[in-house]
PDB file of C-alpha atoms in Angstrom:
ATOM      1  CA  MET A   1     -33.936  71.009 163.404  1.00  0.00           C
ATOM      2  CA  THR A   2     -30.815  73.145 163.185  1.00  0.00           C
ATOM      3  CA  THR A   3     -32.957  76.149 164.055  1.00  0.00           C
ATOM      4  CA  ILE A   4     -33.783  74.610 167.447  1.00  0.00           C
ATOM      5  CA  GLU A   5     -30.090  73.948 168.063  1.00  0.00           C
ATOM      6  CA  ASN A   6     -29.302  77.564 167.145  1.00  0.00           C
ATOM      7  CA  HIS A   7     -32.086  78.746 169.440  1.00  0.00           C
ATOM      8  CA  ASN A   8     -30.880  76.606 172.352  1.00  0.00           C
ATOM      9  CA  LYS A   9     -27.206  77.524 171.979  1.00  0.00           C
ATOM     10  CA  GLY A  10     -28.082  81.185 171.514  1.00  0.00           C
ATOM     11  CA  TRP A  11     -30.347  81.190 174.577  1.00  0.00           C
ATOM     12  CA  GLU A  12     -27.813  79.349 176.757  1.00  0.00           C
ATOM     13  CA  ASN A  13     -25.018  81.754 175.733  1.00  0.00           C
ATOM     14  CA  ARG A  14     -27.195  84.879 175.613  1.00  0.00           C
ATOM     15  CA  ASN A  15     -26.228  85.189 171.955  1.00  0.00           C
ATOM     16  CA  VAL A  16     -28.980  87.211 170.307  1.00  0.00           C
ATOM     17  CA  ALA A  17     -27.432  86.945 166.830  1.00  0.00           C
ATOM     18  CA  LEU A  18     -27.462  83.134 166.950  1.00  0.00           C
ATOM     19  CA  VAL A  19     -31.081  83.019 168.112  1.00  0.00           C
ATOM     20  CA  LEU A  20     -32.087  85.409 165.315  1.00  0.00           C
ATOM     21  CA  LYS A  21     -30.097  83.644 162.594  1.00  0.00           C
ATOM     22  CA  ASP A  22     -33.103  81.665 161.337  1.00  0.00           C
ATOM     23  CA  TYR A  23     -35.785  84.387 161.498  1.00  0.00           C
ATOM     24  CA  ALA A  24     -37.109  86.316 158.520  1.00  0.00           C
ATOM     25  CA  ASP A  25     -36.824  90.106 158.612  1.00  0.00           C
ATOM     26  CA  SER A  26     -40.606  90.247 158.887  1.00  0.00           C
ATOM     27  CA  THR A  27     -41.611  87.785 161.591  1.00  0.00           C
ATOM     28  CA  ASP A  28     -44.436  87.553 164.093  1.00  0.00           C
ATOM     29  CA  TRP A  29     -43.167  86.360 167.507  1.00  0.00           C
ATOM     30  CA  THR A  30     -45.213  86.007 170.705  1.00  0.00           C
ATOM     31  CA  ASN A  31     -43.984  84.474 173.947  1.00  0.00           C
ATOM     32  CA  ALA A  32     -45.899  82.742 176.741  1.00  0.00           C
ATOM     33  CA  PHE A  33     -46.133  86.024 178.681  1.00  0.00           C
ATOM     34  CA  GLY A  34     -47.845  87.860 175.828  1.00  0.00           C
ATOM     35  CA  ASP A  35     -44.893  89.887 174.540  1.00  0.00           C
ATOM     36  CA  ARG A  36     -45.340  90.300 170.778  1.00  0.00           C
ATOM     37  CA  VAL A  37     -43.031  91.706 168.124  1.00  0.00           C
ATOM     38  CA  ARG A  38     -43.415  91.752 164.352  1.00  0.00           C
ATOM     39  CA  THR A  39     -39.950  92.303 162.962  1.00  0.00           C
ATOM     40  CA  LYS A  40     -36.541  90.738 163.435  1.00  0.00           C
ATOM     41  CA  GLN A  41     -35.239  94.106 164.677  1.00  0.00           C
ATOM     42  CA  GLU A  42     -37.966  94.337 167.346  1.00  0.00           C
ATOM     43  CA  LEU A  43     -37.181  90.750 168.370  1.00  0.00           C
ATOM     44  CA  ARG A  44     -33.484  91.675 168.590  1.00  0.00           C
ATOM     45  CA  GLU A  45     -34.316  94.538 170.949  1.00  0.00           C
ATOM     46  CA  LEU A  46     -36.606  92.387 173.124  1.00  0.00           C
ATOM     47  CA  LEU A  47     -34.152  89.482 173.381  1.00  0.00           C
ATOM     48  CA  THR A  48     -31.303  91.872 174.169  1.00  0.00           C
ATOM     49  CA  GLU A  49     -33.366  93.061 177.139  1.00  0.00           C
ATOM     50  CA  ILE A  50     -34.511  89.564 178.168  1.00  0.00           C
ATOM     51  CA  PHE A  51     -30.948  88.229 178.117  1.00  0.00           C
ATOM     52  CA  THR A  52     -29.958  90.802 180.770  1.00  0.00           C
ATOM     53  CA  LEU A  53     -32.563  89.423 183.214  1.00  0.00           C
ATOM     54  CA  ASP A  54     -30.830  86.765 185.309  1.00  0.00           C
ATOM     55  CA  PHE A  55     -34.107  85.466 186.771  1.00  0.00           C
ATOM     56  CA  VAL A  56     -35.438  84.778 183.267  1.00  0.00           C
ATOM     57  CA  MET A  57     -32.199  83.188 182.132  1.00  0.00           C
ATOM     58  CA  ALA A  58     -31.986  80.872 185.153  1.00  0.00           C
ATOM     59  CA  GLY A  59     -32.768  77.247 184.517  1.00  0.00           C
ATOM     60  CA  LYS A  60     -32.350  74.637 181.847  1.00  0.00           C
ATOM     61  CA  GLN A  61     -34.195  73.968 178.604  1.00  0.00           C
ATOM     62  CA  ASN A  62     -35.052  70.374 177.755  1.00  0.00           C
ATOM     63  CA  TYR A  63     -36.552  69.957 174.315  1.00  0.00           C
ATOM     64  CA  ALA A  64     -38.495  66.701 174.465  1.00  0.00           C
ATOM     65  CA  GLU A  65     -40.532  66.578 171.272  1.00  0.00           C
ATOM     66  CA  ASN A  66     -40.210  67.996 167.771  1.00  0.00           C
ATOM     67  CA  ASP A  67     -42.821  67.474 165.085  1.00  0.00           C
ATOM     68  CA  LEU A  68     -42.117  68.832 161.609  1.00  0.00           C
ATOM     69  CA  THR A  69     -44.885  69.053 158.996  1.00  0.00           C
ATOM     70  CA  PHE A  70     -44.495  70.350 155.453  1.00  0.00           C
ATOM     71  CA  LEU A  71     -47.629  72.108 154.210  1.00  0.00           C
ATOM     72  CA  GLY A  72     -46.168  72.633 150.762  1.00  0.00           C
ATOM     73  CA  ASP A  73     -42.889  73.170 148.983  1.00  0.00           C
ATOM     74  CA  ASN A  74     -42.325  76.524 150.696  1.00  0.00           C
ATOM     75  CA  ILE A  75     -44.202  76.306 154.027  1.00  0.00           C
ATOM     76  CA  ALA A  76     -43.494  74.129 157.065  1.00  0.00           C
ATOM     77  CA  LEU A  77     -44.641  73.938 160.699  1.00  0.00           C
ATOM     78  CA  LEU A  78     -42.403  72.864 163.553  1.00  0.00           C
ATOM     79  CA  ARG A  79     -44.019  72.068 166.889  1.00  0.00           C
ATOM     80  CA  SER A  80     -41.612  71.701 169.814  1.00  0.00           C
ATOM     81  CA  ARG A  81     -42.029  70.983 173.490  1.00  0.00           C
ATOM     82  CA  ASN A  82     -39.600  72.393 176.045  1.00  0.00           C
ATOM     83  CA  LEU A  83     -39.635  71.212 179.644  1.00  0.00           C
ATOM     84  CA  ARG A  84     -37.981  74.163 181.365  1.00  0.00           C
ATOM     85  CA  GLU A  85     -36.556  73.588 184.834  1.00  0.00           C
ATOM     86  CA  GLY A  86     -35.185  76.048 187.367  1.00  0.00           C
ATOM     87  CA  GLN A  87     -36.460  79.346 186.010  1.00  0.00           C
ATOM     88  CA  LYS A  88     -37.200  82.049 188.587  1.00  0.00           C
ATOM     89  CA  TYR A  89     -39.700  84.821 189.177  1.00  0.00           C
ATOM     90  CA  SER A  90     -38.435  88.427 189.282  1.00  0.00           C
ATOM     91  CA  ASN A  91     -38.352  88.258 193.109  1.00  0.00           C
ATOM     92  CA  GLY A  92     -35.876  85.353 192.908  1.00  0.00           C
ATOM     93  CA  GLU A  93     -38.389  82.696 193.942  1.00  0.00           C
ATOM     94  CA  ALA A  94     -38.167  79.448 191.978  1.00  0.00           C
ATOM     95  CA  MET A  95     -40.861  78.838 189.370  1.00  0.00           C
ATOM     96  CA  PRO A  96     -42.429  75.418 189.097  1.00  0.00           C
ATOM     97  CA  ASP A  97     -41.102  73.500 186.105  1.00  0.00           C
ATOM     98  CA  ARG A  98     -42.689  74.856 182.928  1.00  0.00           C
ATOM     99  CA  ASP A  99     -44.158  72.841 180.043  1.00  0.00           C
ATOM    100  CA  ILE A 100     -43.621  75.186 177.101  1.00  0.00           C
ATOM    101  CA  ASN A 101     -44.851  74.654 173.543  1.00  0.00           C
ATOM    102  CA  HIS A 102     -43.414  76.349 170.473  1.00  0.00           C
ATOM    103  CA  LEU A 103     -45.088  76.599 167.086  1.00  0.00           C
ATOM    104  CA  ARG A 104     -42.794  77.905 164.389  1.00  0.00           C
ATOM    105  CA  VAL A 105     -43.972  78.623 160.850  1.00  0.00           C
ATOM    106  CA  TYR A 106     -41.250  78.479 158.218  1.00  0.00           C
ATOM    107  CA  GLU A 107     -41.228  79.891 154.727  1.00  0.00           C
ATOM    108  CA  LYS A 108     -38.597  79.143 152.126  1.00  0.00           C
ATOM    109  CA  ILE A 109     -37.219  82.556 151.192  1.00  0.00           C
ATOM    110  CA  ASP A 110     -34.467  82.815 148.567  1.00  0.00           C
ATOM    111  CA  GLY A 111     -33.749  79.103 149.019  1.00  0.00           C
ATOM    112  CA  GLN A 112     -33.451  79.245 152.829  1.00  0.00           C
ATOM    113  CA  TRP A 113     -35.987  78.204 155.466  1.00  0.00           C
ATOM    114  CA  LYS A 114     -36.791  81.218 157.650  1.00  0.00           C
ATOM    115  CA  ILE A 115     -39.109  81.520 160.647  1.00  0.00           C
ATOM    116  CA  VAL A 116     -41.950  83.887 159.738  1.00  0.00           C
ATOM    117  CA  SER A 117     -44.055  83.214 162.841  1.00  0.00           C
ATOM    118  CA  HIS A 118     -43.229  81.830 166.284  1.00  0.00           C
ATOM    119  CA  MET A 119     -45.857  81.346 168.998  1.00  0.00           C
ATOM    120  CA  ILE A 120     -44.779  80.210 172.454  1.00  0.00           C
ATOM    121  CA  SER A 121     -47.376  78.955 174.930  1.00  0.00           C
ATOM    122  CA  GLN A 122     -47.304  77.294 178.300  1.00  0.00           C
ATOM    123  CA  ALA A 123     -49.342  74.256 179.262  1.00  0.00           C
ATOM    124  CA  HIS A 124     -50.768  74.286 182.762  1.00  0.00           C
ATOM    125  CA  VAL A 125     -51.731  71.316 184.870  1.00  0.00           C
ATOM    126  CA  LYS A 126     -55.382  70.424 184.283  1.00  0.00           C
ATOM    127  CA  ARG A 127     -57.435  70.222 187.452  1.00  0.00           C
TER     128      ARG A 127
END
């Protein structure tokens, strides 16, 4: 759960190093908008860019649910739900509140749990 705290604090403070602290060097990360990177260095570059975009950074994260499952001694899944409020579109218009789901895959590497895959998706209202 510390990884979520690091992620939240890093995101709130635009601290790329803190967000990346728990990722493996080789990681597969995809956000809800389809941006995909496959290394920690590529993720560093993308987050550095994202953190300069005030419209993306607007709003508040509210993690509501965390579900941790161990698949073995060295593999774990963490599902998280983030109810994001107040984010904006690039034109400055307010986005509706977003229901965002995270699926992180952890591997124990050299005795430390590292994120080797992180998929972010957004739930939409069913009609």
